[in-house]
Amino acid sequence: MTELPVQDTSPTFLGMPSFQRAAAGALADTQQRRNLAHATATIRAKRAAAVGEVEGWEDLRLAGAAAKDEALHHLPDYLEQLEANLTARGATVHWARDAAEANQVVVDLARAKGADEVVKVKSMATQEIELNEALEAAGIAAWETDLAELIVQLGEDRPSHILVPAIHRNRAEIREIFARRMGAVGRAAPADLTDEPERLAEAARLHLREKFLRARVAVSGANFAVADTGTLVVVESEGNGRMCLTLPETLITVVGIEKVLPTFADLATMLQLLPRSSTGERMNPYTSMWTGVTPSDGPQEVHVVLLDNGRSRVLADEVGREALRCIRCSACLNVCPVYERTGGHAYGSVYPGPIGAVLNPLLRGTSSEVDQSLPFASSLCGACFEACPVRIDIPSLLVRLRSQVVDEANGRSAEAASMKAAAWVFGDHRRLEASQRAATLGGRLLGGRTLRSLPGLGAWTQARDLPTPPTETFRQWWARTRGDGPATGGDRPAGHGDRPASGGEPHTPEEGP
Amino acid sequence: MSSRDEILARLRAATADVTTRPGERGPVPIIAATSESAQATLTLFVETVTDYRASVVRCRPEQVGAEVAAALVRGRAHTVLVPSGLDPAWVERARDAGLRVRPDEDDEGRPLSADQLDGIDAVVTAARVAVATTGTIVLDHAPDQGRRALTLVPDHHVCVVRAEQVVHDVPDAVALLDPARPLTWISGPSATSDIELNRVEGVHGPRTLDVVVVD
């Protein structure tokens, strides 16, 4: 079938260096590494406790994956059902092929209301399309109201985590940003602001309340969009979401088309999986559900923008489509040894961490330096799959993307070629032994030194050292210490030639004494 | 082609390999913890709500008014908002104690504005359902709970839950709810984990949550 369009890389991330180059800078930032190590260790412990309480956790994961697969496999049907139910309840549904179209819809709606500002609930979809920048260009201020987003926006920074975008900032840095910047865009921080989290939260409450009370237009995302009822769901902690979803006259919700759930009953599964995976709580403080317009309660003008922006292309990939199950909980980030050390910025996207390493190349294709490098931003340890509440097999998807990147770079598959070569070597014991002798010769030449790279294995050796070949093979060692005599360096010792290949064919030729 | 038609066409092409029909997966499996007894569920609910640093008291029906008044006095409330459908007996004692109890309407009978709500200290409501395993209260904003803004803008929420409204796990609650109504799930007071991933109570929603369980 014809290729579906990729997602354009947003201006912020155009020309991003490879993950490995960007990570080198992040690794040198010791303050950020300390902040990340502390935060991810905290959240890992909380998640483990919250998940450990639930006896049926593995069943919930299966049900969560099944619910998302059901929606994804029949996405056009469920989207039409969602649209019909939303429309029946007084909402207006818009469709956006890409970021530019979605941004235009929101700008036009805000302008039609005469608004020069909107309040915003933290939303990955609107970050992805860089809606704030589009609104600003149209002369409309977009106020982020989630505490972490506020920290990022005031600090003129970029988010580095899906759930806690300011995870790279500690309390002292946050105090400094609030004290320095709040006054320029609204109510200033109290003069005696300290770095106690309670005081920082209070400063955000005071700063944002005037914006909530006067706002006429709000923009949100949605965690779930329920097809069989038309219900939208926002899961949050602070109450800023409730403020935005309740007080303004007009509510515009930008929803990635993969957010659809088939039925309201599926929420029973998702509302158990998401909070425990995400913040490690039994339940997040606030979850809001609304179905179109409710007369005399909340916004009387409700818009929903259904966003494609590369998702249909991912869906067309029969294997890669499982990445669209993602419910943006960020559990995979918190358990990832690579993310913990590099932080989120090196991933060159609003979606960092293991899921970002999969999702970005799927959404944007693998033509840019950063997207080519992301599948290699992993040690393939598998912790992300174990933590994923909807069972996305991230390591397998990464391996598949690696071979795609290599194929595209070489016009053929280098991995396939090297595997073919390996099969030829392993297929005959003489060839194997010859190659082992060649390797141990290299090992003796190297002594104790480490191999930093090998031509032809660029992407692989960029982030890791090669094991130094041993000075002696297992076969040589065996022959020398247990065998009939010193290794001849040629054929097998006499008397072994009639044995079948099994016991004698080591699958790990580097194994030695 | 409109954006809508083009996206739907893309998605039909993208899922052309799918051979199942929508809904073929069968009914959604109900995965829920089971309750040993109604009393055990109730005890668990009190524990999980307390874990969020909300205060919980259990009382008999005739004590509700006294418990509501005590919570409001503890929170130093002067003005208290009462949704139209609330049992008047629940706020009688508060009125007697000198608190200003007012409905959701201004002098001309219009619903209060957001600014007016911001000048009110506390709100007293009922609930639709509560969940023991998670310590959650769900409002469906019926007349005894009021429209959504009432339980959001004032800084103190006193919520009265009847024992028979407490279900054991999340799926039990989902099954009882009417998706046509706006729904607010509340688990403890407003909180954030955004500063070094520690939970801090008190951001934009009510910073004090009192739950009165009646049985």
XYZ file of C-alpha atoms in Angstrom:
728
model
C 0.000 0.000 0.000
C 1.060 3.613 -0.380
C 3.137 5.137 2.381
C 1.102 7.229 4.775
C 2.552 10.620 5.686
C 5.070 10.906 8.522
C 4.803 13.465 11.257
C 6.852 16.576 10.511
C 9.553 17.178 13.067
C 8.428 20.240 15.008
C 10.611 23.372 14.778
C 11.995 22.925 18.305
C 13.576 19.601 17.444
C 14.653 20.222 13.832
C 18.326 19.446 13.333
C 18.647 17.727 16.716
C 21.948 15.886 17.057
C 21.924 12.130 17.539
C 20.842 10.819 20.921
C 24.379 9.722 21.669
C 25.876 13.145 20.988
C 23.138 14.977 22.917
C 23.431 12.498 25.778
C 27.131 13.229 26.169
C 26.263 16.788 27.169
C 23.486 15.655 29.516
C 25.800 13.147 31.195
C 28.264 15.918 31.986
C 25.555 17.801 33.937
C 26.096 16.328 37.399
C 23.309 18.386 39.018
C 20.774 17.027 36.515
C 22.039 13.478 36.995
C 21.610 13.801 40.753
C 18.087 15.243 40.360
C 17.113 12.432 37.989
C 18.621 9.639 40.049
C 16.787 10.851 43.145
C 13.458 11.347 41.396
C 13.446 8.099 39.435
C 14.497 6.067 42.491
C 11.598 7.611 44.458
C 9.008 6.901 41.806
C 10.274 3.371 41.161
C 9.789 2.479 44.822
C 6.312 4.040 44.898
C 5.246 2.246 41.735
C 6.506 -1.103 42.976
C 4.489 -0.718 46.183
C 1.314 0.389 44.393
C 1.532 -2.388 41.805
C 2.420 -4.991 44.442
C -0.922 -4.390 46.174
C -2.929 -5.551 43.182
C -3.314 -9.302 42.951
C -4.618 -9.300 39.409
C -1.965 -6.947 38.013
C -0.888 -9.231 35.167
C -4.534 -9.820 34.222
C -5.068 -6.068 34.222
C -2.090 -5.608 31.892
C -3.531 -8.189 29.510
C -6.949 -6.536 29.639
C -5.393 -3.111 29.097
C -3.476 -4.301 26.049
C -6.606 -6.038 24.718
C -8.742 -2.918 25.139
C -6.245 -0.752 23.290
C -5.760 -3.366 20.554
C -9.502 -3.634 20.061
C -9.674 0.136 19.615
C -6.634 0.318 17.334
C -7.580 -2.613 15.109
C -10.957 -1.037 14.450
C -9.959 2.576 14.848
C -12.030 4.072 12.021
C -15.195 2.422 13.351
C -14.593 3.525 16.929
C -13.688 7.075 15.878
C -16.929 7.376 13.924
C -18.824 6.086 16.945
C -17.015 8.558 19.200
C -17.809 11.404 16.844
C -21.474 10.460 16.645
C -21.811 10.292 20.440
C -19.961 13.563 20.985
C -22.073 15.337 18.400
C -25.275 13.953 19.894
C -24.228 15.464 23.228
C -23.637 18.922 21.846
C -19.896 18.832 21.204
C -18.321 19.918 17.913
C -15.807 17.480 16.428
C -12.904 18.651 14.246
C -10.418 16.426 12.420
C -6.776 17.384 11.930
C -4.426 15.560 9.571
C -1.326 17.154 11.048
C 0.014 19.652 13.573
C -0.573 22.712 11.392
C -4.216 21.824 10.842
C -4.849 21.146 14.544
C -3.179 24.391 15.566
C -5.222 26.330 13.038
C -8.471 24.880 14.394
C -7.578 25.917 17.959
C -6.353 29.385 16.938
C -9.526 29.996 14.909
C -11.761 28.883 17.782
C -9.928 31.063 20.313
C -10.096 34.042 17.948
C -13.798 33.493 17.351
C -14.299 33.837 21.104
C -12.257 37.032 21.111
C -9.799 35.506 23.568
C -6.292 36.904 23.969
C -5.343 34.114 26.366
C -6.187 30.471 27.071
C -5.523 28.323 30.127
C -4.065 24.911 29.430
C -4.085 21.523 31.078
C -0.884 19.553 30.594
C -1.268 17.620 27.369
C 1.276 15.617 25.403
C -0.690 16.054 22.175
C -0.599 19.857 22.340
C 3.105 19.754 23.164
C 3.656 17.487 20.201
C 1.983 19.958 17.826
C 3.608 22.970 19.566
C 0.251 24.615 20.051
C 1.584 27.201 22.514
C 3.934 28.555 19.876
C 1.124 28.680 17.310
C -1.135 30.542 19.737
C 1.629 32.957 20.624
C 2.227 33.662 16.937
C -1.469 34.514 16.695
C -1.183 36.916 19.639
C -2.881 34.573 22.123
C -1.121 33.805 25.415
C -1.241 30.134 26.471
C -0.865 29.661 30.223
C 0.320 26.240 31.303
C -1.335 25.414 34.615
C 0.235 22.113 35.643
C 2.902 22.882 38.235
C 5.704 21.185 36.348
C 4.618 22.727 33.051
C 4.537 26.108 34.770
C 8.105 25.553 35.959
C 9.153 24.639 32.424
C 7.279 27.549 30.838
C 8.543 30.152 33.314
C 12.084 28.766 33.074
C 11.903 28.967 29.262
C 12.945 25.356 29.347
C 11.842 22.151 27.650
C 9.976 19.262 29.311
C 12.174 16.255 30.057
C 9.646 13.706 31.329
C 6.117 12.784 30.252
C 4.596 12.915 33.708
C 6.911 15.296 35.542
C 8.237 17.622 32.838
C 10.465 19.464 35.329
C 11.959 16.301 36.808
C 15.394 17.691 35.953
C 14.853 20.648 38.317
C 15.283 20.491 42.074
C 13.426 22.605 44.619
C 16.115 25.284 44.847
C 16.074 25.785 41.085
C 12.250 25.937 41.117
C 12.256 28.579 43.846
C 14.680 30.654 41.841
C 12.551 30.408 38.654
C 9.338 31.351 40.502
C 10.935 34.289 42.306
C 12.514 35.614 39.140
C 9.779 35.052 36.547
C 6.262 34.958 38.015
C 5.947 38.721 38.360
C 6.536 39.279 34.660
C 3.452 37.269 33.593
C 1.030 37.736 36.478
C 0.926 37.654 40.233
C 4.484 37.668 41.568
C 5.781 35.004 43.935
C 5.661 35.931 47.633
C 8.765 37.901 48.628
C 9.645 35.417 51.361
C 9.305 32.315 49.129
C 11.385 29.394 50.382
C 12.237 26.149 48.611
C 9.857 24.044 50.743
C 7.594 22.142 48.310
C 4.497 23.310 50.238
C 5.471 26.948 49.766
C 6.260 26.433 46.103
C 2.868 24.770 45.544
C 1.171 27.667 47.344
C 2.968 30.182 45.129
C 1.654 28.358 42.058
C -1.869 28.332 43.534
C -1.833 32.086 44.079
C -0.217 32.853 40.733
C -2.648 30.776 38.680
C -5.910 31.406 40.500
C -6.495 34.806 38.881
C -5.908 33.213 35.482
C -8.409 30.404 36.186
C -11.082 32.804 37.411
C -10.936 35.097 34.391
C -10.223 32.551 31.615
C -12.881 32.225 28.919
C -11.215 29.535 26.828
C -9.386 26.416 28.002
C -7.389 23.875 26.024
C -6.890 20.330 27.258
C -5.821 16.928 26.069
C -7.531 13.720 27.117
C -6.202 10.502 28.591
C -9.088 8.511 27.179
C -11.931 9.093 24.730
C -14.686 6.527 25.135
C -16.312 5.569 21.847
C -19.556 4.003 23.078
C -20.512 7.012 25.216
C -18.560 9.999 23.871
C -16.966 10.514 27.288
C -13.610 12.273 27.577
C -11.367 11.636 30.572
C -8.593 13.735 32.120
C -6.494 12.192 34.877
C -4.598 14.693 37.040
C -3.407 15.597 40.514
C -3.504 19.265 41.290
C -6.971 20.425 40.340
C -5.655 22.658 37.562
C -7.306 20.253 35.152
C -10.649 20.567 36.907
C -10.279 24.364 36.850
C -9.710 24.392 33.095
C -12.402 21.807 32.360
C -15.022 23.491 34.543
C -14.721 27.294 34.753
C -14.242 28.647 31.175
C -17.161 29.034 28.764
C -15.339 27.262 25.954
C -13.337 24.048 26.166
C -11.179 22.763 23.315
C -9.776 19.261 23.741
C -7.052 17.998 21.425
C -7.101 14.202 21.321
C -4.675 11.911 19.513
C -6.789 9.394 17.610
C -5.079 6.525 19.469
C -6.654 7.677 22.754
C -9.935 5.958 21.914
C -11.272 3.233 24.200
C -14.069 1.028 22.877
C -16.339 1.103 25.934
C -16.951 2.914 29.207
C -16.359 -0.409 30.986
C -12.751 -0.362 29.746
C -12.156 2.571 32.078
C -12.393 0.106 34.978
C -9.193 -1.469 33.683
C -7.406 1.723 32.709
C -8.147 3.580 35.931
C -6.456 0.769 37.823
C -3.440 0.595 35.512
C -2.654 4.253 34.890
C -2.315 5.861 38.352
C -0.366 2.971 39.854
C 2.012 2.906 36.870
C 2.317 6.628 36.616
C 2.634 8.349 39.993
C 2.683 5.107 41.953
C -0.563 5.976 43.721
C -3.635 3.844 44.267
C -5.508 6.618 42.528
C -4.559 10.084 41.373
C -6.257 12.925 43.290
C -8.635 13.990 40.500
C -10.141 12.368 37.437
C -12.687 14.321 35.389
C -15.093 12.742 32.924
C -17.398 14.736 30.706
C -19.678 13.821 27.849
C -20.347 16.734 25.541
C -22.144 19.699 27.074
C -23.959 19.519 30.412
C -26.568 22.291 30.608
C -25.732 24.773 33.403
C -22.615 22.884 34.493
C -19.209 23.659 33.039
C -18.322 24.879 29.526
C -21.330 25.391 27.293
C -19.222 25.248 24.138
C -17.239 22.032 23.815
C -14.872 21.260 20.917
C -12.898 18.103 20.263
C -9.989 18.038 17.796
C -9.110 14.515 16.644
C -5.439 14.497 15.664
C -3.676 12.122 13.272
C -0.173 13.654 12.833
C 1.612 10.452 11.829
C -0.473 8.034 13.867
C -2.144 6.430 10.856
C 1.319 5.654 9.511
C 2.257 3.898 12.745
C -1.030 2.004 12.644
C -0.195 0.732 9.155
C 2.884 -0.990 10.600
C 1.475 -4.352 11.710
C 4.152 -4.786 14.367
C 4.921 -1.172 15.239
C 1.248 -0.359 15.828
C 1.404 -1.798 19.344
C 3.325 1.344 20.326
C 0.031 3.214 19.892
C -1.310 1.397 22.957
C 0.793 3.799 25.037
C -1.214 5.591 27.749
C 1.670 7.991 28.556
C 2.143 6.749 32.107
C 5.948 7.123 31.911
C 6.685 3.972 33.929
C 9.161 2.955 31.198
C 11.136 6.161 31.669
C 11.438 5.669 35.398
C 12.819 2.129 35.146
C 15.179 2.808 32.238
C 18.897 2.832 33.109
C 19.601 4.963 30.035
C 16.909 7.578 30.772
C 17.942 7.782 34.408
C 21.392 8.932 33.360
C 20.717 11.044 30.279
C 17.382 12.665 31.124
C 14.722 13.439 28.545
C 16.166 16.231 26.416
C 18.576 14.033 24.459
C 15.626 12.164 22.886
C 14.809 15.176 20.711
C 11.051 14.971 21.168
C 8.270 15.528 23.664
C 8.226 11.735 24.009
C 11.448 10.731 25.766
C 12.617 7.472 27.283
C 12.084 3.963 25.942
C 8.637 4.691 24.505
C 10.028 7.802 22.823
C 12.871 5.789 21.327
C 10.188 3.667 19.632
C 7.418 6.170 19.003
C 9.456 9.002 17.483
C 11.066 6.996 14.661
C 7.682 5.365 13.977
C 5.844 8.711 13.870
C 8.514 10.784 12.157
C 10.297 8.132 10.105
C 14.021 7.522 10.257
C 15.358 10.230 7.984
C 16.815 12.561 10.637
C 19.966 12.053 12.660
C 18.123 11.906 15.979
C 15.434 9.492 14.787
C 18.081 7.190 13.299
C 19.939 7.159 16.603
C 16.982 6.638 18.966
C 16.576 2.869 18.454
C 20.133 2.544 19.774
C 19.373 4.563 22.935
C 18.795 1.394 24.928
C 20.686 -1.440 26.543
C 17.734 -3.751 25.715
C 17.541 -4.784 29.367
C 13.776 -5.275 29.100
C 12.752 -3.341 32.230
C 10.469 -1.112 30.129
C 8.398 -4.033 28.873
C 8.049 -5.415 32.406
C 6.804 -2.038 33.649
C 4.497 -1.225 30.740
C 0.841 -1.413 31.870
C -0.323 -2.161 28.324
C 2.476 -4.629 27.529
C 4.231 -2.780 24.719
C 7.212 -4.940 23.817
C 9.580 -1.983 23.546
C 12.834 -3.998 23.326
C 11.599 -6.020 20.340
C 10.360 -2.898 18.593
C 13.746 -1.254 19.179
C 15.608 -4.187 17.670
C 13.333 -4.099 14.653
C 13.869 -0.356 14.215
C 17.638 -0.844 14.493
C 17.666 -3.187 11.541
C 15.432 -0.783 9.620
C 17.868 2.080 10.253
C 20.824 -0.043 9.202
C 18.999 -1.287 6.088
C 18.188 2.232 5.032
C 21.718 3.479 5.664
C 23.386 0.733 3.643
C 20.748 0.110 1.090
C 20.875 -3.439 2.425
C 20.819 -5.049 5.814
C 24.241 -5.118 7.486
C 22.806 -7.177 10.298
C 21.537 -9.739 7.831
C 24.942 -9.775 6.139
C 26.814 -10.275 9.384
C 24.412 -12.989 10.458
C 24.980 -14.701 7.126
C 28.730 -14.466 7.705
C 28.323 -15.830 11.222
C 26.292 -18.757 9.927
C 29.079 -19.533 7.473
C 31.706 -19.434 10.242
C 29.687 -21.472 12.725
C 28.664 -23.953 10.069
C 32.076 -25.622 9.951
C 34.384 -26.240 12.867
C 37.524 -25.514 10.835
C 36.262 -22.085 9.872
C 35.179 -21.417 13.478
C 38.551 -22.361 14.868
C 40.336 -20.320 12.254
C 38.245 -17.292 13.135
C 38.820 -17.871 16.840
C 42.545 -18.062 16.288
C 42.348 -14.801 14.398
C 40.417 -13.218 17.285
C 42.756 -14.448 19.988
C 45.661 -13.175 17.955
C 43.918 -9.804 18.125
C 43.457 -10.291 21.877
C 47.126 -10.997 22.399
C 48.018 -7.952 20.350
C 45.651 -5.762 22.388
C 46.794 -7.037 25.777
C 44.516 -5.492 28.412
C 43.398 -2.583 26.244
C 39.794 -2.008 25.302
C 38.322 -1.866 21.825
C 36.520 1.459 21.489
C 35.092 0.915 18.075
C 35.222 -1.323 15.088
C 34.711 -0.177 11.525
C 31.274 -1.121 10.263
C 29.726 -1.236 13.743
C 29.508 2.530 14.147
C 26.104 2.869 15.790
C 26.671 -0.105 18.051
C 30.113 0.908 19.274
C 29.250 4.586 19.690
C 27.785 3.859 23.084
C 29.684 0.752 24.193
C 33.097 -0.824 24.196
C 33.670 -4.153 22.493
C 34.797 -7.035 24.678
C 38.513 -7.595 24.271
C 39.045 -10.975 22.583
C 40.671 -13.530 24.871
C 44.225 -14.629 24.221
C 43.208 -18.277 24.010
C 40.014 -19.995 22.844
C 38.066 -22.449 24.951
C 39.099 -25.193 22.592
C 42.745 -24.283 22.946
C 42.407 -24.096 26.728
C 40.660 -27.464 26.851
C 43.281 -29.083 24.706
C 46.070 -27.594 26.777
C 44.731 -28.396 30.260
C 42.527 -31.506 29.826
C 43.170 -32.759 26.392
C 45.561 -35.223 24.955
C 48.326 -32.720 24.482
C 49.053 -29.157 23.518
C 46.677 -27.558 21.110
C 47.804 -28.248 17.647
C 46.268 -25.147 16.358
C 44.778 -27.191 13.580
C 42.133 -29.903 13.520
C 40.539 -31.343 16.617
C 42.646 -33.603 18.756
C 42.596 -37.225 17.565
C 39.746 -39.321 18.851
C 37.196 -36.497 18.826
C 36.599 -36.516 15.164
C 33.872 -39.161 15.225
C 31.735 -37.347 17.795
C 28.711 -35.474 16.631
C 29.053 -31.730 16.534
C 26.868 -31.137 19.603
C 29.180 -31.122 22.603
C 32.012 -29.668 20.669
C 30.323 -26.670 19.060
C 30.424 -23.842 21.556
C 27.743 -21.242 20.894
C 29.706 -18.682 22.866
C 33.129 -18.846 21.316
C 34.498 -16.146 23.613
C 33.910 -18.368 26.636
C 37.292 -19.260 28.156
C 39.014 -19.902 31.449
C -11.262 15.293 0.436
C -12.086 16.624 3.909
C -9.633 16.012 6.748
C -12.161 13.696 8.296
C -12.586 11.563 5.199
C -8.876 11.493 4.510
C -7.983 10.392 8.052
C -10.672 7.709 8.018
C -9.453 6.495 4.619
C -5.873 6.365 5.902
C -7.001 4.377 8.935
C -9.024 1.931 6.847
C -5.984 1.350 4.652
C -3.757 1.013 7.722
C -5.986 -1.666 9.249
C -6.729 -3.547 6.040
C -4.894 -6.601 7.426
C -7.237 -6.906 10.428
C -9.578 -9.862 10.076
C -11.615 -9.567 13.296
C -14.824 -7.566 13.615
C -15.335 -4.766 16.166
C -16.499 -6.187 19.485
C -15.341 -9.688 18.661
C -13.133 -9.713 21.764
C -16.291 -10.272 23.851
C -17.257 -8.569 27.085
C -14.666 -6.513 28.965
C -13.175 -8.710 31.700
C -13.913 -7.481 35.207
C -10.675 -7.625 37.172
C -11.361 -6.537 40.720
C -10.405 -7.349 44.280
C -13.218 -9.007 46.191
C -14.583 -7.952 49.519
C -14.607 -10.213 52.570
C -17.561 -8.355 54.018
C -19.274 -5.003 53.884
C -17.582 -4.069 57.161
C -14.132 -4.997 55.808
C -14.778 -2.835 52.742
C -15.791 0.068 54.939
C -12.730 -0.325 57.165
C -10.487 -0.428 54.103
C -12.116 2.713 52.710
C -11.406 4.604 55.927
C -7.771 3.451 55.818
C -7.139 4.377 52.187
C -8.783 7.801 52.518
C -6.697 8.468 55.622
C -3.545 7.557 53.656
C -4.167 10.609 51.446
C -4.133 12.812 54.538
C -7.832 13.460 54.291
C -9.714 13.183 57.568
C -12.391 10.546 57.915
C -14.956 10.045 60.637
C -17.608 7.340 60.940
C -20.890 8.196 62.572
C -24.555 7.286 62.913
C -27.161 9.104 60.796
C -28.275 11.360 63.621
C -24.685 12.520 64.182
C -24.015 13.786 60.651
C -24.911 17.403 61.441
C -22.559 17.483 64.423
C -19.679 15.928 62.477
C -20.150 18.302 59.531
C -20.185 21.284 61.899
C -17.089 20.024 63.700
C -15.187 19.655 60.418
C -16.170 23.147 59.289
C -15.131 24.665 62.614
C -11.790 22.816 62.478
C -11.271 24.325 58.999
C -12.115 27.803 60.361
C -14.849 28.252 57.746
C -17.143 31.273 57.951
C -19.203 30.834 54.798
C -20.453 27.446 53.647
C -21.957 26.612 50.276
C -24.790 24.098 50.152
C -26.088 22.496 46.934
C -29.855 22.663 46.478
C -30.507 18.941 46.956
C -28.502 18.468 50.153
C -30.277 17.075 53.230
C -30.856 20.294 55.253
C -30.294 18.409 58.519
C -26.622 17.968 57.592
C -25.903 21.711 57.915
C -28.337 22.650 60.668
C -25.706 22.433 63.410
C -23.268 24.522 61.369
C -25.914 27.208 60.986
C -26.580 27.037 64.721
C -22.849 27.464 65.318
C -23.011 30.822 63.520
C -21.623 29.883 60.122
C -23.127 31.574 57.085
C -24.749 28.802 55.069
C -25.682 29.873 51.551
C -27.103 28.279 48.416
C -25.544 28.441 44.943
C -27.343 31.627 43.927
C -26.757 35.358 44.137
C -29.277 38.042 45.162
C -30.991 37.811 41.761
C -31.229 34.030 41.902
C -28.432 33.389 39.398
C -25.762 30.742 40.001
C -22.689 32.199 41.719
C -19.835 33.383 39.530
C -16.354 31.909 39.801
C -15.220 35.050 41.640
C -18.084 34.724 44.125
C -17.249 31.067 44.694
C -13.657 32.105 45.369
C -14.921 34.140 48.339
C -16.541 31.093 49.983
C -14.615 29.025 52.511
C -16.182 25.576 52.312
C -18.748 23.346 50.616
C -20.757 20.409 51.980
C -21.950 17.705 49.575
C -23.117 14.130 49.281
C -21.449 11.676 46.860
C -22.548 9.145 44.253
C -20.241 6.237 45.068
C -16.970 5.570 46.906
C -14.183 3.018 46.275
C -12.488 1.204 49.157
C -9.317 -0.097 47.492
C -8.336 3.352 46.263
C -9.944 5.676 48.839
C -11.867 7.447 46.100
C -15.120 9.404 46.199
C -16.997 9.851 42.954
C -19.372 12.754 42.431
C -21.919 12.699 39.625
C -22.990 16.278 40.384
C -26.589 15.425 41.127
C -28.536 18.086 43.112
C -27.120 16.873 46.454
C -23.582 17.515 45.117
C -24.090 20.549 42.905
C -22.417 21.605 39.690
C -18.701 20.902 39.321
C -17.394 24.353 40.261
C -18.929 24.156 43.754
C -16.620 21.380 44.920
C -13.607 22.913 43.192
C -13.194 26.599 43.961
C -13.767 26.687 47.763
C -10.711 25.514 49.689
C -12.481 23.030 51.992
C -14.742 20.151 50.936
C -16.819 18.205 53.454
C -18.263 15.112 51.780
C -20.872 12.869 53.385
C -20.818 9.265 52.171
C -23.438 6.709 53.165
C -21.981 3.299 54.050
C -23.996 1.535 51.365
C -22.405 3.797 48.731
C -18.941 2.379 49.431
C -18.068 -0.324 46.882
C -14.960 -2.450 47.064
C -12.987 -1.852 43.851
C -12.819 0.416 40.820
C -14.870 -1.796 38.436
C -17.754 -1.870 40.944
C -17.867 1.923 40.811
C -17.580 2.158 37.020
C -20.555 -0.207 36.696
C -22.722 2.095 38.838
C -21.917 5.367 37.118
C -23.951 7.092 34.427
C -21.569 8.267 31.673
C -24.087 10.858 30.553
C -23.417 12.839 33.746
C -20.213 14.778 34.442
C -18.153 12.722 36.882
C -15.417 13.786 39.281
C -13.255 11.175 40.988
C -11.642 12.566 44.127
C -8.860 10.765 45.994
C -7.676 12.926 48.822
C -7.062 16.643 48.760
C -5.461 18.393 45.810
C -1.832 17.323 45.543
C 1.199 17.413 43.311
C 4.214 15.193 42.827
C 5.955 17.663 40.562
C 8.654 18.786 42.993
C 11.204 15.995 43.257
C 8.339 13.468 42.974
C 7.219 13.885 46.570
C 3.496 14.166 47.132
C 2.623 17.610 48.464
C -0.974 18.338 49.419
C -2.586 21.554 48.374
C -2.455 23.083 44.942
C -5.563 24.251 43.078
C -8.411 22.092 44.312
C -9.686 22.038 47.907
C -6.689 21.727 50.210
C -8.756 20.195 52.979
C -10.981 17.154 52.429
C -13.197 15.833 55.238
C -15.106 12.617 54.665
C -18.023 11.709 56.933
C -19.039 8.062 56.587
C -22.567 7.363 57.788
C -23.577 3.856 58.908
